[in-house]
Coordinates of C-alpha atoms and ligand atoms in Angstrom, one line a residue:
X1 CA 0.0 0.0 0.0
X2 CA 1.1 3.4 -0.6
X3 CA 1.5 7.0 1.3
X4 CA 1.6 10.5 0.6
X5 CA 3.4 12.6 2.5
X6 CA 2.6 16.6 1.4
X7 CA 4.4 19.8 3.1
X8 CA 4.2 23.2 2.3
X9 CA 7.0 23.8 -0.3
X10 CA 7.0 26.5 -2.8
X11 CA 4.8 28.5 -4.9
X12 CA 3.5 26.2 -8.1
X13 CA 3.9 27.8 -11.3
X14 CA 4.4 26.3 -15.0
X15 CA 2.2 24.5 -17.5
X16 CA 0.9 21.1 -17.5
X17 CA -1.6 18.6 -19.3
X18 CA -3.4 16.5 -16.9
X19 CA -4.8 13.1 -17.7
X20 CA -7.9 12.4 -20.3
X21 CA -11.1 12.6 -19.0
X22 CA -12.4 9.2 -17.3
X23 CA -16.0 9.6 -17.6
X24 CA -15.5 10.5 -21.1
X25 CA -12.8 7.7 -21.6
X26 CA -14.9 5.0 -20.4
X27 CA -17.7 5.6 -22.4
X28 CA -15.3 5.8 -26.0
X29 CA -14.3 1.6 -25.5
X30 CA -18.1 1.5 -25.2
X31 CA -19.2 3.5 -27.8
X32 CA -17.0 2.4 -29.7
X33 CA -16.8 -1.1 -29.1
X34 CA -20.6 -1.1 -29.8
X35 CA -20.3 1.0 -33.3
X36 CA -19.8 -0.4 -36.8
X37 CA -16.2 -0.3 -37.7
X38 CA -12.9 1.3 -36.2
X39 CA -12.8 4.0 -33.8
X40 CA -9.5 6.0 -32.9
X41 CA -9.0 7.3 -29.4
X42 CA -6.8 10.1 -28.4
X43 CA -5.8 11.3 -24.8
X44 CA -7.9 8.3 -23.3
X45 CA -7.0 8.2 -19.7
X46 CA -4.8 5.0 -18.3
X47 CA -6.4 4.6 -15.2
X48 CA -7.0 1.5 -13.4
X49 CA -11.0 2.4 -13.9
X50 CA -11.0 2.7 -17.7
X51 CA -8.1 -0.2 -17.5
X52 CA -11.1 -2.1 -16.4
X53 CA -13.7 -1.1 -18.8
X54 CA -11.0 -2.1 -21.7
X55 CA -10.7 -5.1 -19.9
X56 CA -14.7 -5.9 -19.8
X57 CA -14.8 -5.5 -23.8
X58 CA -11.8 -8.0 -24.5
X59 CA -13.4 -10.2 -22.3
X60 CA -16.6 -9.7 -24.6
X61 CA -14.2 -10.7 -27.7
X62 CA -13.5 -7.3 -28.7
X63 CA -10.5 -6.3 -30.3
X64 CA -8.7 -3.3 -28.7
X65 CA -5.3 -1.9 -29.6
X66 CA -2.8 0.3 -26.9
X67 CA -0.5 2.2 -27.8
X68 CA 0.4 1.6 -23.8
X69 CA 1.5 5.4 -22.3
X70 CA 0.6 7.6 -25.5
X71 CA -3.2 7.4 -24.6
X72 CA -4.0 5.9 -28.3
X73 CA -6.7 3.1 -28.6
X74 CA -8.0 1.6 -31.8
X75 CA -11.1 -0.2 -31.3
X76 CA -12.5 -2.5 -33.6
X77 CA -16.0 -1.7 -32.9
X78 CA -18.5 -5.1 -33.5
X79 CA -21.9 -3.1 -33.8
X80 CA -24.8 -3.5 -31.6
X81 CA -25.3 -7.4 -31.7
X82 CA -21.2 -8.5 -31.9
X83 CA -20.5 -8.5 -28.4
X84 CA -19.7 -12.4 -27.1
X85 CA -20.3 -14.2 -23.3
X86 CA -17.5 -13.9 -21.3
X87 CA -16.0 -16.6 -20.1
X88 CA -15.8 -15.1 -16.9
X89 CA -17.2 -12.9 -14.1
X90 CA -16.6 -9.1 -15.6
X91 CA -14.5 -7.6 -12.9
X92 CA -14.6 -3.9 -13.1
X93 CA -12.6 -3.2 -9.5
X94 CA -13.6 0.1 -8.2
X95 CA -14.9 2.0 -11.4
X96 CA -18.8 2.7 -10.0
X97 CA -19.0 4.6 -13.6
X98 CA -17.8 0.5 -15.6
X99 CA -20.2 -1.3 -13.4
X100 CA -23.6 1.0 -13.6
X101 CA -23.2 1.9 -17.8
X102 CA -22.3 -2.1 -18.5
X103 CA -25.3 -3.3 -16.1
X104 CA -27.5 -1.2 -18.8
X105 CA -25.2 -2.5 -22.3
X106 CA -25.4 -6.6 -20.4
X107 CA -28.8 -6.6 -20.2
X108 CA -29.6 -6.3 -23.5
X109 CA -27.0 -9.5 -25.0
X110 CA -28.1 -12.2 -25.7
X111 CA -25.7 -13.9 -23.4
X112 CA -25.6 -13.9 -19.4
X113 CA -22.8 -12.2 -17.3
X114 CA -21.3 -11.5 -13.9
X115 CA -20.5 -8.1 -13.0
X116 CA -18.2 -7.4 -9.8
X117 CA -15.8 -5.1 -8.2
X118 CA -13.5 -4.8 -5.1
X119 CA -14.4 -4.4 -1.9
X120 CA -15.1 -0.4 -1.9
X121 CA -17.7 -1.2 -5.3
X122 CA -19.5 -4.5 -3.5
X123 CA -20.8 -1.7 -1.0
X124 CA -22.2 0.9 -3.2
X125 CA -25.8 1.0 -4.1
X126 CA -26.6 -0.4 -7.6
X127 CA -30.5 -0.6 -7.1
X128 CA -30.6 2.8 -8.8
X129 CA -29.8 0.9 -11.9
X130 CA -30.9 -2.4 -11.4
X131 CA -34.7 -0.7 -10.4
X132 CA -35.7 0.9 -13.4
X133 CA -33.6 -2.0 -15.9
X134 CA -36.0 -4.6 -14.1
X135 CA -39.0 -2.4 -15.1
X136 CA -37.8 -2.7 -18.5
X137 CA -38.0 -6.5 -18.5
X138 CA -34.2 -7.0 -17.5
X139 CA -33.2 -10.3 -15.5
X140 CA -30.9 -8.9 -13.0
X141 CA -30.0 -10.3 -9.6
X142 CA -27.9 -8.9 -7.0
X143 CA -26.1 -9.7 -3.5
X144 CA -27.8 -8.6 -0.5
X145 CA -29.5 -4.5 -0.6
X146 CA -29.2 -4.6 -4.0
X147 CA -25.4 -4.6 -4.6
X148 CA -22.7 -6.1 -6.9
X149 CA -22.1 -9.0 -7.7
X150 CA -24.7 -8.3 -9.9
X151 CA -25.7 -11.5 -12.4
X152 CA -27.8 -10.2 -15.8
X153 CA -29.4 -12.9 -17.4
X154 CA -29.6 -12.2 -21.3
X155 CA -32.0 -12.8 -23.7
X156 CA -34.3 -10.8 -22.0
X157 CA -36.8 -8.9 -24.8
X158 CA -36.7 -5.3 -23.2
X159 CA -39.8 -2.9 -23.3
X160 CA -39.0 0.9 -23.1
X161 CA -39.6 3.2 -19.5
X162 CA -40.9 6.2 -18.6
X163 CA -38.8 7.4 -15.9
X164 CA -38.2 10.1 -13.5
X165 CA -34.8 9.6 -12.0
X166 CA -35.3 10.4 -8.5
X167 CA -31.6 11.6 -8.2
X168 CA -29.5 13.1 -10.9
X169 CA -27.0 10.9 -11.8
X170 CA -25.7 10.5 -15.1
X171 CA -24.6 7.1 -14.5
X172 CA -28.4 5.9 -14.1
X173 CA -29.2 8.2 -17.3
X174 CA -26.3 6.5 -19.1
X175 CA -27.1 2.5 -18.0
X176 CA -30.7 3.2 -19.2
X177 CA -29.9 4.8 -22.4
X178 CA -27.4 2.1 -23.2
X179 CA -30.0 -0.8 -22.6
X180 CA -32.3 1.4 -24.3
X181 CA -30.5 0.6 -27.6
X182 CA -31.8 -3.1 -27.2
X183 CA -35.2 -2.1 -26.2
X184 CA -38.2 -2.7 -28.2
X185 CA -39.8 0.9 -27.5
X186 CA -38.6 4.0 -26.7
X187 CA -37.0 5.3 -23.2
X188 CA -38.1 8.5 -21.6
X189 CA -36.1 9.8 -18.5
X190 CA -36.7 12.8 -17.1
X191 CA -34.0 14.6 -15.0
X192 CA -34.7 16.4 -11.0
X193 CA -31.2 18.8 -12.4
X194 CA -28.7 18.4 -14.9
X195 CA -25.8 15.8 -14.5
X196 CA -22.9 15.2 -17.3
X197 CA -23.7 15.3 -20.8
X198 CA -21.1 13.1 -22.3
X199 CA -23.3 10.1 -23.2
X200 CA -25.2 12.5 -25.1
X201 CA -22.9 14.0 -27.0
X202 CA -21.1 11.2 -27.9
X203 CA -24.1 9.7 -28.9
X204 CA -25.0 12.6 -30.9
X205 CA -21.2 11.9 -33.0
X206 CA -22.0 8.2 -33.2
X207 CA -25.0 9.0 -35.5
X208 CA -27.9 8.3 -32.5
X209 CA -30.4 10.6 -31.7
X210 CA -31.5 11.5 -28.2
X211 CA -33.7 14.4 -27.9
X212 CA -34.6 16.5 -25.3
X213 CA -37.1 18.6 -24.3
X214 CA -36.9 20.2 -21.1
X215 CA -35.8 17.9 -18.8
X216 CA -36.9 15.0 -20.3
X217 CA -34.6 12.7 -22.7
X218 CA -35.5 10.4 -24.8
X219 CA -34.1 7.6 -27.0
X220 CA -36.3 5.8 -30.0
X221 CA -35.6 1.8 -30.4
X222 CA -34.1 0.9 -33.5
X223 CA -31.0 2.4 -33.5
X224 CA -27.4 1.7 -34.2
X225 CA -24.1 3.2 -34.0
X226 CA -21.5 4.4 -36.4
X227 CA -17.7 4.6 -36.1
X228 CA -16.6 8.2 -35.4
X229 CA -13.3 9.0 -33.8
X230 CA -13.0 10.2 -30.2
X231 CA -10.7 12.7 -28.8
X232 CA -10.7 12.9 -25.3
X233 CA -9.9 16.2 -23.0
X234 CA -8.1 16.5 -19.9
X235 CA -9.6 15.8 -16.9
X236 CA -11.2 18.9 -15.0
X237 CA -12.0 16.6 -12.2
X238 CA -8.1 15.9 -11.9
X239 CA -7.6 19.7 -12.5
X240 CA -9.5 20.2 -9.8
X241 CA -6.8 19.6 -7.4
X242 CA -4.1 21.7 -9.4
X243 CA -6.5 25.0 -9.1
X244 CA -7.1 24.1 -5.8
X245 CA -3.6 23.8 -4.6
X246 CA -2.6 27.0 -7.3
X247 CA -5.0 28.7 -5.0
X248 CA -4.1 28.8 -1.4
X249 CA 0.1 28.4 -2.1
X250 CA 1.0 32.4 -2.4
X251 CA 3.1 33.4 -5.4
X252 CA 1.5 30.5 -7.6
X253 CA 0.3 30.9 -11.1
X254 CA -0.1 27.5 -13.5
X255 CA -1.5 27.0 -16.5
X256 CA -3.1 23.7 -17.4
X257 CA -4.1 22.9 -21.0
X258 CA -6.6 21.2 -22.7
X259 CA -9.3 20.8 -19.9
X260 CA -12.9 19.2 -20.6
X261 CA -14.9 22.5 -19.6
X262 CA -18.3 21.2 -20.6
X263 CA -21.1 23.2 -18.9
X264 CA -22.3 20.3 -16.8
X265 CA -19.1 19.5 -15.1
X266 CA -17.9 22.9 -14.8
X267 CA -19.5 23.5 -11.0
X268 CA -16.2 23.2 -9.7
X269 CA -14.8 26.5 -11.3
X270 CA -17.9 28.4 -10.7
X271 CA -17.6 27.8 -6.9
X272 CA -13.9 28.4 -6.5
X273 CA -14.8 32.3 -8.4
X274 CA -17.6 32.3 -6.1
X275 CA -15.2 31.9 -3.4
X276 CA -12.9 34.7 -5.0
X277 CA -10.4 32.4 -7.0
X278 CA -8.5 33.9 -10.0
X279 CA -9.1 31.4 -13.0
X280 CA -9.4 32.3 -16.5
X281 CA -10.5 30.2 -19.5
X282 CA -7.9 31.0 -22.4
X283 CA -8.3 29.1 -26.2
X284 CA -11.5 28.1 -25.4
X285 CA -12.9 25.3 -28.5
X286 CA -14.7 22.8 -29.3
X287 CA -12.8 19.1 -29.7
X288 CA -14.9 16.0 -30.5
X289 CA -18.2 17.9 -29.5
X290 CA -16.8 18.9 -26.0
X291 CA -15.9 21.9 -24.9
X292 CA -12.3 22.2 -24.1
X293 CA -10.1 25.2 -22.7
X294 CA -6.4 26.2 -21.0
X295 CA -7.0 27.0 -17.8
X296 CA -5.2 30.0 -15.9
X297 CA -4.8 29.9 -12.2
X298 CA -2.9 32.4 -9.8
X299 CA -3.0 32.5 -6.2
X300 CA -6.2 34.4 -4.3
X301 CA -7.3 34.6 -1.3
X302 CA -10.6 32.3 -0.9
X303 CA -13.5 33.5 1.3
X304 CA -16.3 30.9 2.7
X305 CA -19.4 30.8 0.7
X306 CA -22.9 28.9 0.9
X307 CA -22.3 26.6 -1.8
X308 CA -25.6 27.0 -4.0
X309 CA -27.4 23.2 -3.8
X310 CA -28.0 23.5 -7.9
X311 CA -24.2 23.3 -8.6
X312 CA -23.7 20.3 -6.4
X313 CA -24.5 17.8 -9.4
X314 CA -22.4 19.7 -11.7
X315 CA -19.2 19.6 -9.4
X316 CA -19.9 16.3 -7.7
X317 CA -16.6 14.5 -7.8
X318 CA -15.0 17.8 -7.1
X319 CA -16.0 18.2 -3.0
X320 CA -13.0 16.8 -1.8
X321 CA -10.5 19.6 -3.2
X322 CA -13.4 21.8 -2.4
X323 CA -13.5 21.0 1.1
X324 CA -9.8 21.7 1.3
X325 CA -10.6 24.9 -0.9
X326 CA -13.3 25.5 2.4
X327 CA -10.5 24.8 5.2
X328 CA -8.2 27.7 3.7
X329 CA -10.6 30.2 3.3
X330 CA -11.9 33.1 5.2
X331 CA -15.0 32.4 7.0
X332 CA -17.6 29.5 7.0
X333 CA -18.6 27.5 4.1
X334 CA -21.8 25.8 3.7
X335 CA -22.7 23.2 1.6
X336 CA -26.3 21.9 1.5
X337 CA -28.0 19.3 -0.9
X338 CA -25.0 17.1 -1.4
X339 CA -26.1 13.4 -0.1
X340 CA -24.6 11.7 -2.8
X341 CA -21.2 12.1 -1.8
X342 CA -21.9 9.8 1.7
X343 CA -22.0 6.9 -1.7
X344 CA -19.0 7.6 -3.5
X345 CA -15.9 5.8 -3.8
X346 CA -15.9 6.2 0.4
X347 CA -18.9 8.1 2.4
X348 CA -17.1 11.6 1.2
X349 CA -18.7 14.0 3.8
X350 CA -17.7 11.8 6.6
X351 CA -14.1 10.9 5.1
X352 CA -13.2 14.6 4.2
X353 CA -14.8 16.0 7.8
X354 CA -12.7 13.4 9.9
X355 CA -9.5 13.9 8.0
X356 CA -10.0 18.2 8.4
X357 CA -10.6 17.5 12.0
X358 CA -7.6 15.4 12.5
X359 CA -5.8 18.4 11.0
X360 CA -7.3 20.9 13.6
X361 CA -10.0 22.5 11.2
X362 CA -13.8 22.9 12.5
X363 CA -16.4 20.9 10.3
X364 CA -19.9 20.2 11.4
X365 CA -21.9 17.6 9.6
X366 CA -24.9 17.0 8.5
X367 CA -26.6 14.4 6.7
X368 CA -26.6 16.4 3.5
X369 CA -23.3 18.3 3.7
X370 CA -21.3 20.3 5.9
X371 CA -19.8 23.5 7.5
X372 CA -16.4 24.0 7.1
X373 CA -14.8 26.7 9.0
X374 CA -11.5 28.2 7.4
X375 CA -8.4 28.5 9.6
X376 CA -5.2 27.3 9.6
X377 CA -4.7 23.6 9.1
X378 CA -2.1 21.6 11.3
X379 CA -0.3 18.4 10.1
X380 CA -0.8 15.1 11.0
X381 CA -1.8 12.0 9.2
X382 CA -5.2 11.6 7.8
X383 CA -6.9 8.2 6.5
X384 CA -8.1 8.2 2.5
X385 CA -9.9 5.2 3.1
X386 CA -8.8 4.3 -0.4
X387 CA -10.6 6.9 -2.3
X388 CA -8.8 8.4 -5.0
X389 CA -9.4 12.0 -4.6
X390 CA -9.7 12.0 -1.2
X391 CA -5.9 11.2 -1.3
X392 CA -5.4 13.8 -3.6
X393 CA -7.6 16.6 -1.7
X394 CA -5.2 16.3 1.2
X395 CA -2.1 15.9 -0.5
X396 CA -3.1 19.9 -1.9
X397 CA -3.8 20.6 1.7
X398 CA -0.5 19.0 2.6
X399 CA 0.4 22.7 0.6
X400 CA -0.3 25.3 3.0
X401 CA 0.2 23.0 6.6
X402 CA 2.1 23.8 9.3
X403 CA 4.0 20.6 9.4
X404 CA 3.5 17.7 7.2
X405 CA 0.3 15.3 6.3
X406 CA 0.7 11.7 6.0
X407 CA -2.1 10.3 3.6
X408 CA -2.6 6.5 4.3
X409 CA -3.8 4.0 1.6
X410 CA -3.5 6.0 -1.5
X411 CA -3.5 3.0 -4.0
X412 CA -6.6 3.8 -5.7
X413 CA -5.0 7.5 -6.9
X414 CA -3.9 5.5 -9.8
X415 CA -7.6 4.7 -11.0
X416 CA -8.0 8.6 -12.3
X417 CA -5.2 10.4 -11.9
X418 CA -1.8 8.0 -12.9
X419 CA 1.3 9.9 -12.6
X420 CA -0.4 13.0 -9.7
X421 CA 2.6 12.4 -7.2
X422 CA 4.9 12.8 -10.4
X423 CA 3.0 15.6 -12.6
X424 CA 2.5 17.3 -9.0
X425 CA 5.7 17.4 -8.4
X426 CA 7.0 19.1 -11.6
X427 CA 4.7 21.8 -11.1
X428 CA 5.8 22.5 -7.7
X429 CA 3.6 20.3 -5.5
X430 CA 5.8 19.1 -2.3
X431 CA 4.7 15.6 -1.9
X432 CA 6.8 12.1 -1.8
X433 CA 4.8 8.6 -2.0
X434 CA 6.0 5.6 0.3
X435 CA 5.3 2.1 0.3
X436 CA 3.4 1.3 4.2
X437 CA 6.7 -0.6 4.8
X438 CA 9.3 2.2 3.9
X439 CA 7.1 5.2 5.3
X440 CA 8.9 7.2 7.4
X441 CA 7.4 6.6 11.0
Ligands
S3P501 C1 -19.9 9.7 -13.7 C2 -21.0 10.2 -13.0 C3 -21.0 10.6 -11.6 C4 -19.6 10.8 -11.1 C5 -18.7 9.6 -11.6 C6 -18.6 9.5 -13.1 C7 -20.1 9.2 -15.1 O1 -21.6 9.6 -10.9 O2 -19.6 10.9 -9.7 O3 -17.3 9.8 -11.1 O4 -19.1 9.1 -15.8 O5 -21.2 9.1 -15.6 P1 -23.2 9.7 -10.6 O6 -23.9 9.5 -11.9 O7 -23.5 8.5 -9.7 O8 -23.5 11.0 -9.9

C-alpha cells in the first residue's frame, strides 16, 4: 500500500496537461466497441477504472489496440449485436462509472454475465440501476440491498420506460440509455437537475439521436451506432486539485491545458470564483463535441461561501478539493443538498470532515453536507480510506500546513489520476509517496 506525504513547499507555477477525461474515456471503449467499424481514441485516460472497462470488452471478444502510455486506442467496434459471453465474471474493481453503464449494455445481450468489483464497489448502491432495468424486462439479480455482484441474465426482450430519475445521476441516465439501444420501444427519463452530458454528446457523434425537451430525454428503439473517432480532454475533475492547490500556495500561477470545460461538469470553477479564485478560461474550443479550454490559475485569497445546492450535481466529484478549498478560506462555508457524496468511492462528507478534523479545522456535519470553518490547518496524518481524490484533496492541503500530512492508503490514486505524485511534483507540489513498509514513522 502506498502513502503521501505533502508539506508546504514553494509557490507552483508552470504549465501542465493533466490526464484524459475518465467519464468520457470510459464511455469511448463503449461506444466504440458497440459501433460499426474502427474508432480511434486520443488522450484516453490509463487509469486503473478505464483499464477495467478495456478489460470488460476483450473479455466480450472485442479487439482493442494500446499504444500503452501515448493514450491511443484503436477499437474495432463489432456493432450492436457483436458483443460475445464472457467466459468469466466481468471484474470492473472500483470504477462505479464501468459497473452501472455495463449493467444497462449486459442486459440487453443475448448472453448472461457476472459483474463485480472490489471491496469499496460490492458496498455501493446499484438498485438505482438495477430498479428501473427490471421495469424494462431485464433479469438482474444482485447480492444482498441490492449490490454487486450483480448477475444479468440475457436474452431478456426489453420494453422501453418512462422514468423520472429520483436523483441526478448520469450514470443511471447513461445505464438506461445504453440498454435502451436493445429495447423494443422507446426510453423517456426525465432529470430532477442536470448531470454530465457526455453520453449524449457522444451519442449525438456516433450518429444516435436523443432528444430533449426540457428535462426529459429520450431515445427511439431501432438504432445503431457508427464509427466516429474520439478525442478525449483532460480531466477537469483531476484539475480540480491543481486549481485548488494554485489557489491557497501564495506566489503560484499554473496554466493547465486542454481541460474538458463542458457546462455540466464545470461546478467546480464556478464555486472556486464564487469563493474569489482567479481562474481564467484562455483558447476556449470545441474538440470531439466537448468543450475544451487552457485554464489559468494564480493564487487568491478564498472567502467561505454557501455553496448553491443547484451546482452540487455539476461539481460532484470535485467536494474533496473543495473541502480543502473550504478549510483555507476566510470564513464559514456551507454546503447543503449534497447526499450523494456519503455513496461515493468512500462516504465523502464523513471521510473529508474526519480527516479536516484530524488536522485541527472545525467541520460540522450533516446528513446532507457540511460546515467547514477556514483556519489554519495543522499536520498530521489523515486516513483516505482508499478513495482516489480524497488522497489527492489532502495531499493539496498538505500545501499550506504547518507541518507535514501523511495520507494512508492511496493506491486507488492510480484509478484517475496516474502519474499525480509525479506531474504534482514538476509543477511545484511538495509531496513524496511511500510504500506502508518504507514510510517514514
Ligand atoms: C460519472 C457520473 C458521476 C460521477 C462519476 C462519473 C459518469 O456519478 O460521480 O465519477 O461518468 O457518468 P453519478 O452519476 O452517480 O453522480
Amino acid at each position: 500500500m502506498r502513502r503521501f506525504r505533502a508539506q508546504a513547499g514553494r509557490p507552483l507555477s508552470g504549465e501542465a496537461t493533466v490526464p484524459g477525461d475518465k467519464s468520457i474515456s470510459h464511455r469511448a471503449i463503449m461506444f466504440g466497441a458497440l459501433a460499426e467499424g474502427d474508432i480511434r481514441v486520443t488522450g484516453f485516460l490509463e487509469g486503473a477504472d478505464c483499464l477495467a472497462t478495456m478489460a470488460a470488452f476483450r473479455q466480450m471478444g472485442v479487439d482493442i489496440e494500446h499504444d500503452a502510455g501515448a493514450g491511443r486506442l484503436l477499437v474495432r467496434g463489432v456493432g450492436l449485436h457483436g458483443l460475445q459471453r464472457p467466459e468469466s465474471a466481468l471484474d470492473v474493481g472500483n470504477s462505479g462509472t464501468s459497473m452501472r453503464l455495463l449493467s444497462g449494455l449486459l442486459a440487453g445481450q443475448a448472453f448472461d454475465s457476472e459483474l463485480t468489483g472490489d471491496d469499496s464497489l460490492r458496498r455501493r448502491p446499484m438498485a438505482r440501476v438495477v430498479g428501473p432495468l427490471r421495469s424494462m424486462g431485464a433479469n438482474i439479480d444482485t447480492a444482498e440491498g441490492g449490490r454487486a455482484p450483480l448477475h444479468i441474465r440475457g436474452r431478456a426482450a426489453l420494453r422501453g420506460i418512462d422514468y423520472v430519475m429520483p436523483v441526478a445521476s448520469a450514470q443511471v441516465k447513461s445505464c438506461l440509455l445504453l440498454a435502451g439501444l436493445y429495447a423494443e420501444e422507446s426510453v423517456s427519463l426525465t432529470e430532477p437537475g442536470p448531470s454530465r452530458d457526455h453520453s449524449e454528446r457522444m451519442f449525438e457523434a456516433f450518429g444516435v439521436a436523443v432528444t430533449r425537451e426540457k428535462a426529459r430525454l429520450r431515445l427511439a428503439p431501432g438504432q445503431s451506432l457508427r464509427a466516429c473517432d474520439v478525442e478525449v480532454p483532460a480531466d477537469l475533475s483531476s484539475a480540480a486539485f491543481l486549481l485548488v492547490a494554485a489557489s491557497i500556495v501564495p506566489g503560484s500561477e499554473l496554466l493547465l491545458r486542454n481541460v474538458g470545460v463542458n457546462p455540466t461538469r464545470d461546478g467546480v470553477l464556478t464555486i472556486l470564483k464564487q469563493m474569489g479564485a482567479d481562474i481564467t478560461r484562455e483558447n476556449e474550443r470545441l474538440a470531439g463535441g466537448e468543450p475544451v479550454a487552457d485554464l489559468r490559475v494564480r493564487h487568491a485569497p478564498l472567502r467561505g461561501i454557501d455553496i448553491d445546492p443547484a451546482l452540487v450535481p455539476l461539481a460532484i466529484d470535485e467536494f474533496p478539493a473543495l473541502f480543502v478549498a473550504a478549510a483555507c478560506a476566510q470564513g464559514v462555508t456551507r454546503l447543503r443538498g449534497a447526499a450523494e457524496l456519503r455513496v461515493k468511492e468512500s462516504d465523502r462528507i464523513a471521510v473529508m470532515a474526519d480527516g479536516l478534523q484530524a488536522l485541527g479545522v472545525q467541520v460540522s456535519v450533516r446528513e446532507d453536507g457540511a460546515d467547514i470553518h477556514g483556519g489554519p490547518l495543522g499536520g498530521g496524518r489523515v486516513d483516505s480510506h482508499g478513495d482516489h481524490r480524497v488522497a489527492m484533496a489532502f495531499a493539496v492541503a498538505g500545501q499550506v500546513s504547518r507541518s507535514a500530512i501523511e495520507i494512508l492508503d492511496c493506491d486507488n490514486v492510480d484509478t484517475s489520476f496516474p502519474g499525480f505524485v509525479a506531474l504534482g511534483r514538476s509543477v511545484g507540489l511538495s509531496i513524496n509517496e511511500f510504500s506502508d513498509t518504507e514510510a517514514p514513522q
